[in-house]
Coordinates of C-alpha atoms in Angstrom, one line a residue:
M1 CA 0.1 0.4 0.0
P2 CA 1.2 3.3 -0.6
L3 CA 2.7 5.3 2.2
R4 CA 1.4 8.7 3.1
I5 CA 3.9 11.7 3.4
G6 CA 3.7 14.7 6.2
V7 CA 4.8 17.9 5.8
P8 CA 4.1 19.8 9.4
L9 CA 4.4 23.7 10.3
E10 CA 8.1 24.4 11.7
T11 CA 7.5 25.0 15.1
T12 CA 11.0 26.7 15.7
P13 CA 10.7 30.5 16.4
G14 CA 11.5 32.1 13.5
E15 CA 12.0 29.4 10.9
K16 CA 10.2 30.2 7.8
R17 CA 11.0 27.4 5.7
V18 CA 9.1 24.5 4.8
A19 CA 10.1 20.9 3.6
T20 CA 8.4 20.6 0.4
V21 CA 7.0 22.9 -2.0
P22 CA 4.2 22.4 -4.6
D23 CA 6.6 21.3 -7.4
V24 CA 7.8 18.9 -5.5
V25 CA 4.8 17.3 -4.2
A26 CA 3.6 16.6 -7.6
K27 CA 6.9 14.2 -8.5
L28 CA 6.6 12.6 -5.3
I29 CA 2.9 12.0 -6.2
K30 CA 4.4 10.8 -9.2
L31 CA 6.6 8.1 -7.3
G32 CA 3.5 6.6 -6.1
F33 CA 3.1 8.4 -2.5
S34 CA 0.1 10.7 -1.0
V35 CA 1.2 14.0 0.1
S36 CA -0.4 15.8 2.9
V37 CA 0.4 19.2 4.4
Q38 CA -0.1 21.1 7.4
S39 CA -2.6 24.2 7.1
S40 CA -0.3 27.3 6.7
A41 CA 2.9 25.3 6.5
G42 CA 4.2 27.0 3.7
D43 CA 3.0 30.6 4.1
A44 CA 6.1 32.1 4.7
A45 CA 7.5 30.7 2.2
N46 CA 5.1 32.2 -0.7
C47 CA 3.6 28.7 -0.8
D48 CA -0.1 28.8 0.5
D49 CA -2.4 25.8 0.6
D50 CA -4.2 26.5 -2.6
S51 CA -0.6 25.7 -4.2
Y52 CA -0.2 22.3 -2.9
R53 CA -4.0 21.2 -3.1
A54 CA -4.0 22.2 -6.9
V55 CA -1.1 19.6 -7.2
G56 CA -2.9 16.6 -5.5
A57 CA -1.7 17.2 -1.4
E58 CA -4.4 17.1 1.4
V59 CA -4.1 20.3 3.7
V60 CA -4.8 19.0 7.0
D61 CA -5.8 21.9 9.6
S62 CA -4.0 20.1 12.7
A63 CA -0.3 19.0 14.0
E64 CA -1.9 16.3 15.7
A65 CA -4.0 14.8 12.6
L66 CA -0.8 15.4 10.1
W67 CA 1.5 13.4 12.4
A68 CA -0.5 10.9 13.5
G69 CA -2.1 10.1 9.7
S70 CA 1.8 10.5 8.1
D71 CA 3.8 7.2 7.5
I72 CA 6.9 9.2 6.4
V73 CA 7.3 12.9 7.9
F74 CA 9.3 15.5 6.1
K75 CA 11.1 18.6 8.7
V76 CA 13.3 21.4 8.4
R77 CA 14.3 21.7 11.9
P78 CA 14.7 19.0 14.4
P79 CA 11.5 18.1 15.8
S80 CA 10.7 19.2 19.4
M81 CA 9.8 16.6 22.2
D82 CA 5.9 17.7 21.8
E83 CA 6.3 16.7 17.9
V84 CA 7.9 13.1 18.5
A85 CA 5.0 12.6 21.1
L86 CA 2.9 13.2 18.4
M87 CA 4.4 10.6 16.1
R88 CA 3.4 7.4 14.7
E89 CA 5.0 4.8 16.5
G90 CA 7.5 3.2 13.6
G91 CA 7.2 6.2 11.6
L92 CA 10.1 7.3 9.2
L93 CA 11.7 11.1 9.6
I94 CA 13.4 13.0 7.5
G95 CA 15.3 16.2 8.1
F96 CA 18.1 17.9 10.3
V97 CA 18.3 15.6 13.3
W98 CA 21.8 16.3 14.6
P99 CA 22.5 13.2 16.6
A100 CA 25.7 14.6 18.4
Q101 CA 23.9 17.6 19.5
N102 CA 20.4 16.2 20.5
P103 CA 20.9 12.9 22.7
E104 CA 17.5 13.1 24.1
L105 CA 15.6 13.8 21.1
M106 CA 17.4 10.9 20.0
Q107 CA 16.2 8.7 22.9
A108 CA 13.1 9.9 22.8
L109 CA 12.5 8.6 18.6
Q110 CA 14.4 5.4 19.6
A111 CA 11.5 4.8 22.2
K112 CA 9.0 5.6 19.2
K113 CA 10.5 2.6 17.3
A114 CA 10.9 5.0 14.8
T115 CA 13.5 5.1 11.7
V116 CA 15.4 8.3 11.1
L117 CA 17.2 9.4 8.5
A118 CA 19.1 12.6 9.5
I119 CA 20.1 14.7 6.2
D120 CA 23.0 16.0 8.4
A121 CA 24.8 13.1 8.8
L122 CA 25.0 12.3 4.7
P123 CA 28.4 11.3 3.6
R124 CA 29.2 14.2 1.5
Q125 CA 32.5 12.7 0.2
L126 CA 30.7 10.3 -1.9
S127 CA 29.7 11.8 -5.3
R128 CA 26.5 10.4 -5.7
A129 CA 25.5 11.7 -2.6
Q130 CA 25.7 15.3 -3.9
K131 CA 22.2 15.7 -4.9
M132 CA 20.8 15.1 -1.6
D133 CA 23.2 17.4 0.2
A134 CA 21.1 19.7 1.9
L135 CA 23.9 21.1 3.9
T136 CA 25.8 22.6 0.8
S137 CA 22.5 23.9 -0.7
Q138 CA 21.3 25.6 2.5
A139 CA 24.9 26.6 3.1
G140 CA 25.1 28.5 -0.3
V141 CA 21.7 30.3 0.2
S142 CA 23.6 31.5 4.0
G143 CA 26.4 32.4 2.6
Y144 CA 24.5 34.8 -0.2
R145 CA 22.4 36.5 2.6
A146 CA 24.9 36.8 4.8
V147 CA 26.4 39.2 1.9
I148 CA 22.9 41.0 1.9
E149 CA 22.8 41.6 5.6
A150 CA 26.3 43.2 5.4
A151 CA 25.1 45.6 3.1
N152 CA 22.1 46.7 4.7
A153 CA 24.0 47.5 7.7
F154 CA 27.3 48.9 6.0
G155 CA 27.4 52.8 5.3
R156 CA 28.1 52.9 1.9
F157 CA 28.4 51.3 -1.8
F158 CA 30.4 47.9 -1.9
N159 CA 31.9 49.0 -5.2
G160 CA 34.0 52.3 -5.9
Q161 CA 32.4 55.2 -7.6
I162 CA 33.5 58.6 -8.8
T163 CA 30.9 61.1 -9.0
A164 CA 31.1 64.9 -9.1
A165 CA 30.2 64.9 -5.3
G166 CA 33.0 63.1 -4.3
K167 CA 35.0 59.7 -4.5
V168 CA 33.9 56.3 -2.8
P169 CA 36.2 53.7 -2.4
P170 CA 35.3 50.2 -2.7
A171 CA 34.5 48.1 0.3
K172 CA 36.8 45.8 1.7
V173 CA 35.5 42.3 2.6
F174 CA 37.6 39.5 4.8
I175 CA 36.2 35.7 4.9
A176 CA 37.2 33.5 7.4
G177 CA 36.4 30.2 5.8
A178 CA 36.0 29.5 2.2
G179 CA 33.6 26.3 2.4
V180 CA 30.4 26.4 0.6
A181 CA 29.0 29.2 2.2
G182 CA 32.2 31.0 2.4
L183 CA 32.7 30.5 -1.1
A184 CA 29.0 31.9 -1.9
A185 CA 29.9 35.1 0.2
I186 CA 32.9 35.8 -2.1
G187 CA 31.2 35.3 -5.2
T188 CA 28.1 37.8 -4.0
A189 CA 30.4 40.6 -2.3
A190 CA 32.6 40.3 -5.7
N191 CA 29.9 40.7 -7.9
L192 CA 28.7 43.6 -5.7
G193 CA 32.1 45.2 -6.6
A194 CA 34.1 45.1 -3.3
I195 CA 37.8 43.7 -2.4
V196 CA 37.6 40.3 -1.5
R197 CA 40.2 38.5 0.6
A198 CA 39.6 35.1 2.0
N199 CA 41.1 32.8 4.3
D200 CA 40.9 28.6 4.7
T201 CA 42.9 25.9 6.4
R202 CA 42.4 23.9 3.6
A203 CA 45.2 25.0 1.0
E204 CA 43.1 23.7 -1.8
V205 CA 40.5 26.2 -2.0
A206 CA 42.7 28.9 -2.9
D207 CA 42.1 28.5 -6.8
Q208 CA 38.2 28.5 -6.2
V209 CA 38.6 31.5 -3.9
V210 CA 40.3 33.2 -6.8
S211 CA 38.0 31.8 -9.6
L212 CA 35.3 33.7 -7.9
G213 CA 37.3 37.4 -8.0
G214 CA 38.8 37.0 -4.5
E215 CA 42.2 37.0 -2.8
F216 CA 43.3 33.8 -0.7
V217 CA 45.3 34.6 2.2
K218 CA 47.6 32.3 3.3
V219 CA 48.6 31.9 7.3
D220 CA 52.3 31.6 7.2
Y221 CA 52.7 28.5 8.9
E222 CA 52.6 25.2 7.1
E223 CA 49.9 22.6 8.2
E224 CA 47.0 20.9 6.1
G225 CA 43.4 21.5 6.9
S226 CA 41.8 19.1 5.2
G227 CA 39.7 16.8 7.7
G228 CA 37.3 14.8 5.6
G229 CA 33.9 15.1 4.4
G230 CA 34.2 18.2 3.2
Y231 CA 35.0 19.8 6.1
A232 CA 38.1 21.2 8.0
K233 CA 40.2 19.8 11.2
V234 CA 41.0 21.3 14.3
M235 CA 44.2 22.9 13.8
S236 CA 47.5 22.6 16.1
E237 CA 48.0 25.1 18.4
G238 CA 51.3 26.8 16.5
F239 CA 49.1 27.6 13.3
Q240 CA 45.9 28.9 15.6
A241 CA 48.3 31.4 16.8
A242 CA 49.9 32.4 13.2
Q243 CA 46.2 32.2 12.4
R244 CA 45.1 34.7 15.0
Q245 CA 47.9 37.1 13.7
M246 CA 46.7 37.3 10.2
Y247 CA 43.2 37.6 11.6
A248 CA 44.0 40.7 13.5
E249 CA 46.0 42.2 10.3
Q250 CA 42.9 41.5 7.8
V251 CA 40.3 42.6 10.6
K252 CA 41.9 45.6 10.8
D253 CA 41.8 47.2 7.3
A254 CA 38.8 45.7 6.5
D255 CA 35.1 47.0 6.1
I256 CA 32.9 43.9 6.3
V257 CA 34.4 40.5 8.2
I258 CA 32.0 37.4 7.4
T259 CA 33.2 34.3 9.5
T260 CA 32.0 31.0 8.5
A261 CA 34.3 28.2 10.6
L262 CA 32.5 25.4 12.0
I263 CA 33.4 22.0 12.8
P264 CA 30.4 19.4 13.4
G265 CA 30.1 18.5 16.6
K266 CA 32.2 21.3 18.1
P267 CA 31.8 24.9 19.8
A268 CA 32.4 27.3 16.9
P269 CA 36.4 28.5 17.3
K270 CA 36.9 31.9 18.4
L271 CA 38.3 33.7 15.4
I272 CA 38.1 37.2 16.0
T273 CA 38.5 38.7 19.5
A274 CA 36.8 41.7 21.2
E275 CA 40.3 43.2 20.9
M276 CA 40.4 42.6 17.3
V277 CA 36.9 44.6 16.9
K278 CA 38.1 47.4 18.8
T279 CA 40.8 47.9 16.1
M280 CA 38.0 48.1 13.5
R281 CA 36.5 51.4 11.7
P282 CA 33.6 52.7 13.3
G283 CA 30.8 51.8 11.0
S284 CA 32.6 48.4 10.1
V285 CA 30.2 45.0 9.9
I286 CA 30.7 41.6 11.4
V287 CA 28.1 38.6 10.3
D288 CA 29.1 35.9 12.2
M289 CA 28.0 32.9 10.3
A290 CA 28.8 30.4 12.9
A291 CA 26.3 32.1 15.6
E292 CA 24.1 29.2 16.8
Q293 CA 27.3 27.3 17.8
G294 CA 28.5 30.1 20.0
G295 CA 29.9 32.3 17.3
N296 CA 33.6 32.9 15.4
C297 CA 33.4 35.8 17.1
E298 CA 33.6 36.8 21.4
L299 CA 31.0 39.9 21.1
T300 CA 28.6 37.6 19.1
V301 CA 24.9 37.8 20.4
P302 CA 23.1 34.8 19.0
G303 CA 20.0 35.8 16.9
E304 CA 20.6 39.5 17.3
A305 CA 22.7 42.5 15.4
A306 CA 24.6 44.1 18.3
V307 CA 26.6 47.1 18.1
R308 CA 29.7 46.9 20.0
H309 CA 32.7 49.5 20.0
G310 CA 30.8 51.1 16.8
V311 CA 31.1 47.9 15.0
T312 CA 27.8 46.5 13.7
I313 CA 27.9 42.3 14.7
I314 CA 25.3 40.2 13.3
G315 CA 24.6 37.1 14.7
Y316 CA 21.4 35.8 13.2
T317 CA 21.5 32.4 13.4
D318 CA 18.1 32.4 10.4
L319 CA 20.1 33.2 7.4
A320 CA 18.6 30.6 5.1
S321 CA 14.9 31.3 6.1
R322 CA 15.3 35.1 5.4
L323 CA 15.5 33.5 1.6
A324 CA 12.7 31.4 2.9
K325 CA 11.3 30.3 -1.0
Q326 CA 15.0 29.7 -2.5
S327 CA 15.9 27.8 0.3
S328 CA 12.7 25.5 0.8
T329 CA 13.0 24.9 -3.0
L330 CA 16.2 23.8 -2.8
Y331 CA 15.7 22.1 0.6
A332 CA 12.5 19.9 -1.4
T333 CA 14.7 19.0 -4.2
N334 CA 17.2 17.4 -2.2
L335 CA 14.7 15.8 -0.1
L336 CA 12.7 14.6 -3.3
R337 CA 16.5 12.7 -4.8
L338 CA 17.1 11.1 -1.5
T339 CA 13.1 9.7 -1.9
E340 CA 13.9 8.7 -5.1
D341 CA 16.6 6.4 -3.8
L342 CA 14.6 4.9 -1.1
C343 CA 11.9 4.1 -3.8
K344 CA 13.4 3.0 -7.0
A345 CA 10.4 1.0 -7.6
K346 CA 8.2 4.3 -7.7
D347 CA 5.5 2.1 -6.1
G348 CA 5.2 4.4 -3.0
T349 CA 6.8 2.1 -0.5
V350 CA 10.4 2.9 0.7
D351 CA 13.7 0.4 1.3
V352 CA 16.3 1.7 4.0
N353 CA 19.0 -0.1 2.1
F354 CA 22.3 -0.3 4.1
D355 CA 23.9 -1.5 1.2
D356 CA 24.0 1.9 -0.1
Q357 CA 26.7 3.8 1.5
A358 CA 24.7 7.3 1.2
I359 CA 21.3 5.7 2.9
R360 CA 23.5 4.0 5.7
G361 CA 25.2 7.1 6.3
L362 CA 22.0 8.7 6.9
T363 CA 20.4 6.6 8.7
V364 CA 21.0 7.3 12.5
I365 CA 18.0 5.1 14.0
K366 CA 16.4 2.0 12.1
D367 CA 12.7 0.7 13.8
G368 CA 14.2 2.2 17.1
E369 CA 17.7 0.6 17.2
L370 CA 20.8 3.3 17.2
T371 CA 22.8 2.9 14.3
W372 CA 24.7 6.3 14.6
P373 CA 27.6 6.7 13.6
A374 CA 28.0 4.7 10.5
P375 CA 30.7 3.1 9.5
P376 CA 33.8 5.6 7.9
I377 CA 33.5 5.1 4.5
Q378 CA 36.0 3.1 2.5
M379 CA 37.2 5.7 -0.2
P380 CA 39.0 3.8 -3.3
A381 CA 42.9 4.6 -3.0
A382 CA 44.6 7.3 -5.1
P383 CA 46.4 6.4 -8.1
P384 CA 50.3 5.7 -7.2
K385 CA 52.3 8.4 -7.9
P386 CA 55.0 8.7 -10.7
K387 CA 58.4 7.7 -9.7
A388 CA 60.8 10.4 -9.0
A389 CA 63.5 8.6 -10.8
A390 CA 61.4 9.5 -14.2
A391 CA 62.1 13.0 -14.5
P392 CA 66.0 12.9 -13.8
A393 CA 66.2 10.1 -16.8
A394 CA 64.7 12.0 -19.1
K395 CA 67.0 14.9 -18.3
A396 CA 69.9 12.6 -18.6
H397 CA 69.0 11.7 -22.5
G398 CA 68.5 15.5 -23.0
H399 CA 65.3 17.3 -21.8
G400 CA 62.2 16.8 -20.1
P401 CA 58.7 17.7 -21.7
G402 CA 58.3 21.6 -21.8
E403 CA 61.9 22.4 -21.3
P404 CA 64.2 23.6 -24.1
M405 CA 67.0 21.7 -25.5
S406 CA 70.2 22.0 -23.9
A407 CA 73.1 23.5 -25.7
K408 CA 75.0 19.7 -26.3
S409 CA 71.5 18.6 -27.5
L410 CA 70.9 21.3 -30.0
A411 CA 74.7 21.3 -31.8
I412 CA 73.9 17.5 -32.2
V413 CA 70.7 18.0 -33.4
F414 CA 72.3 20.7 -36.1
G415 CA 75.2 18.8 -36.8
V416 CA 73.1 15.6 -37.9
G417 CA 70.7 17.9 -39.6
A418 CA 73.7 19.2 -41.8
A419 CA 75.1 16.0 -42.4
L420 CA 71.8 14.7 -44.0
F421 CA 71.1 18.1 -45.7
A422 CA 74.6 17.8 -47.5
L423 CA 73.3 14.4 -48.5
V424 CA 70.4 15.4 -49.9
G425 CA 72.2 17.9 -51.8
A426 CA 75.0 16.1 -53.2
F427 CA 72.6 13.8 -55.1
A428 CA 69.0 15.5 -55.5
P429 CA 67.9 18.0 -58.4
A430 CA 68.0 21.7 -57.8
S431 CA 64.2 21.9 -57.8
F432 CA 63.9 19.4 -55.4
L433 CA 66.4 21.1 -53.0
A434 CA 64.5 24.5 -52.7
H435 CA 61.4 23.0 -51.7
F436 CA 63.4 20.5 -49.5
T437 CA 65.0 23.4 -48.1
V438 CA 61.5 24.9 -47.2
F439 CA 60.3 22.1 -45.7
V440 CA 63.1 21.7 -43.4
L441 CA 63.3 25.4 -42.1
A442 CA 59.6 25.2 -41.5
C443 CA 59.6 22.2 -39.4
F444 CA 62.7 23.5 -37.3
I445 CA 60.8 27.1 -36.6
G446 CA 57.8 25.2 -35.8
Y447 CA 59.1 22.5 -33.2
M448 CA 61.2 25.5 -31.5
V449 CA 58.1 27.4 -31.4
I450 CA 56.0 24.8 -29.9
W451 CA 58.7 23.3 -27.9
N452 CA 59.4 26.3 -25.8
V453 CA 55.8 27.4 -24.3
T454 CA 54.4 26.4 -21.5
P455 CA 52.1 23.3 -22.0
S456 CA 49.3 25.5 -20.7
L457 CA 49.6 28.0 -23.2
H458 CA 49.2 25.1 -26.2
T459 CA 45.9 25.3 -26.5
P460 CA 45.4 29.2 -27.7
L461 CA 48.8 28.6 -29.2
M462 CA 48.2 25.6 -31.6
S463 CA 45.0 27.6 -32.7
V464 CA 47.3 30.6 -33.8
T465 CA 49.9 28.3 -35.4
N466 CA 47.2 26.2 -37.2
A467 CA 46.3 29.9 -38.9
I468 CA 49.6 30.5 -39.9
S469 CA 50.3 27.2 -41.1
S470 CA 47.8 28.1 -43.9
I471 CA 50.8 29.5 -45.7
I472 CA 49.9 26.1 -47.6
A473 CA 47.4 28.3 -49.6
I474 CA 50.2 30.0 -51.3
G475 CA 51.5 26.8 -52.7
A476 CA 47.6 25.8 -54.0
L477 CA 47.4 29.6 -55.3
I478 CA 50.7 28.9 -57.6
Q479 CA 49.1 25.7 -58.9
V480 CA 45.5 27.3 -59.6
A481 CA 46.3 30.7 -60.9
P482 CA 47.8 30.1 -64.1
P483 CA 44.9 28.5 -65.6
L484 CA 42.9 31.2 -64.0
I485 CA 44.8 34.5 -65.2
G486 CA 46.0 33.1 -68.7
I487 CA 49.9 32.7 -67.9
E488 CA 51.7 30.7 -70.3
G489 CA 53.5 27.8 -68.9
D490 CA 53.1 23.8 -67.7
R491 CA 49.1 23.6 -67.0
P492 CA 48.5 21.1 -63.8
S493 CA 46.4 18.1 -64.5
G494 CA 43.3 18.0 -63.7
L495 CA 43.9 15.7 -60.4
I496 CA 46.3 18.5 -59.2
L497 CA 43.8 21.1 -60.2
G498 CA 41.0 19.5 -58.0
L499 CA 43.8 19.0 -55.0
S500 CA 44.7 22.3 -55.3
V501 CA 41.3 23.8 -55.4
L502 CA 40.4 21.4 -52.2
A503 CA 43.6 22.8 -50.2
L504 CA 42.4 26.3 -50.7
V505 CA 39.1 25.8 -48.8
L506 CA 40.7 23.7 -46.5
T507 CA 43.2 26.0 -45.3
A508 CA 40.5 29.0 -45.6
I509 CA 38.5 27.0 -42.7
N510 CA 41.7 26.4 -40.9
M511 CA 42.9 30.3 -41.5
F512 CA 39.3 31.8 -40.1
G513 CA 38.4 29.0 -37.5
G514 CA 42.2 29.4 -36.0
F515 CA 42.0 33.0 -35.0
A516 CA 38.0 32.7 -34.4
V517 CA 38.9 29.9 -31.8
T518 CA 41.7 32.3 -30.4
R519 CA 39.7 35.0 -30.0
R520 CA 37.1 33.0 -28.3
M521 CA 39.7 31.6 -25.7
L522 CA 41.1 35.0 -24.9
A523 CA 37.9 36.5 -24.3
M524 CA 37.5 34.0 -21.5
F525 CA 40.1 36.0 -19.4
R526 CA 38.8 39.3 -20.0
K527 CA 35.8 40.6 -17.8

């Protein structure tokens, strides 16, 4: 028998999101489920009751009826104890649970013999799990909204302007942490015209920061910060001391600071001290995105925007909820993808299959039995690195790829070439020798031009050299022109004439196409 999915009204104060939206309800019904939505559950996300009814959902007036009549419950925030009391025994709950932070909730759900899939426990290192990654989708919304809140509290433009009334310098934004939320904030601030700097303990994100228009600020201390699963790890005391010194310098120079540093299951690390706040210019803004876990700034007041030493410190804990329509749509899509994996037969039933690593990682309780934490994911071994001896061996024979020839190798090549040229010149006819000379010089020049260029430039270079190599068109013209303009002399045969015309067509395509591709490539590097 098809199961019923219930979507209750979120009871957490200030929460405007809803666990699914009308467009996704229609897709859940196609999977074979029936869907119930509590009345006014989507009002704050611009999804009224009539929009749910229009796609086939049933609108239920009370929370009691919704919870009691649902086999599966979709939630955004972890359920309260009162909501757990309303839950059907043996039911399935899907949503944010945070099992490490909510032991009492976990015990209450076990007592209900529930099966609980915590979307926050998703093993994010699995590439196929990205479609269900609600942490990423909600963090991206929060990062964008953090910049909007900062712009609202900041006293001038983000971008620099020169007007008749005076010059406005661009805002300087420093972002601590370049995870999903941090990268979203970097891109948004850069698009608004600010000068953006960012730092992260994971060195591999430096290229991502630069690609979004920011500048990566490195801590003067060598230590790798990747902690697995897309998170950073807790760094050593030596690194933290160097990091604090760097932060003190950046915060003093910044107009806006956005902090995003969080490690699951741990209080937010304190990155911005009260002394650092005092060094900021009056009117500056700090947006603490880790406020819900205590905050990255010592002066953050969770849930509020406070002014300290002339600096506005925003500690809102509902950044994603402040874009309720967008965040609800993304979250609903994440739950839809998870439901598709649970209901592959599209018959309105679910199979919590522990052979699926993503489902196993999500499942924190199954039929009342605690299954959290899940066993570690066994990722495939990294491919072996090439042997270090390969590079010296290549050099021993002359040079490696992308390196210019040594003087000795070049002299040998010249010597062998000269000997061959002399041998050909001694026995070949004069007409052949002239053509052969041009051929040898063309090969040599082409080889030297390509070999001495950095491999990363080979693609645009090759498009240009293709166009230049269309000099072959001159040879074809020499064969085609005499018959056309009436020059007396030996006329080419029909085959030669046909091949010459074909060569002209192909080289014209090559010539114009080469320059067109080059222009498109160069345009990629222009703003």
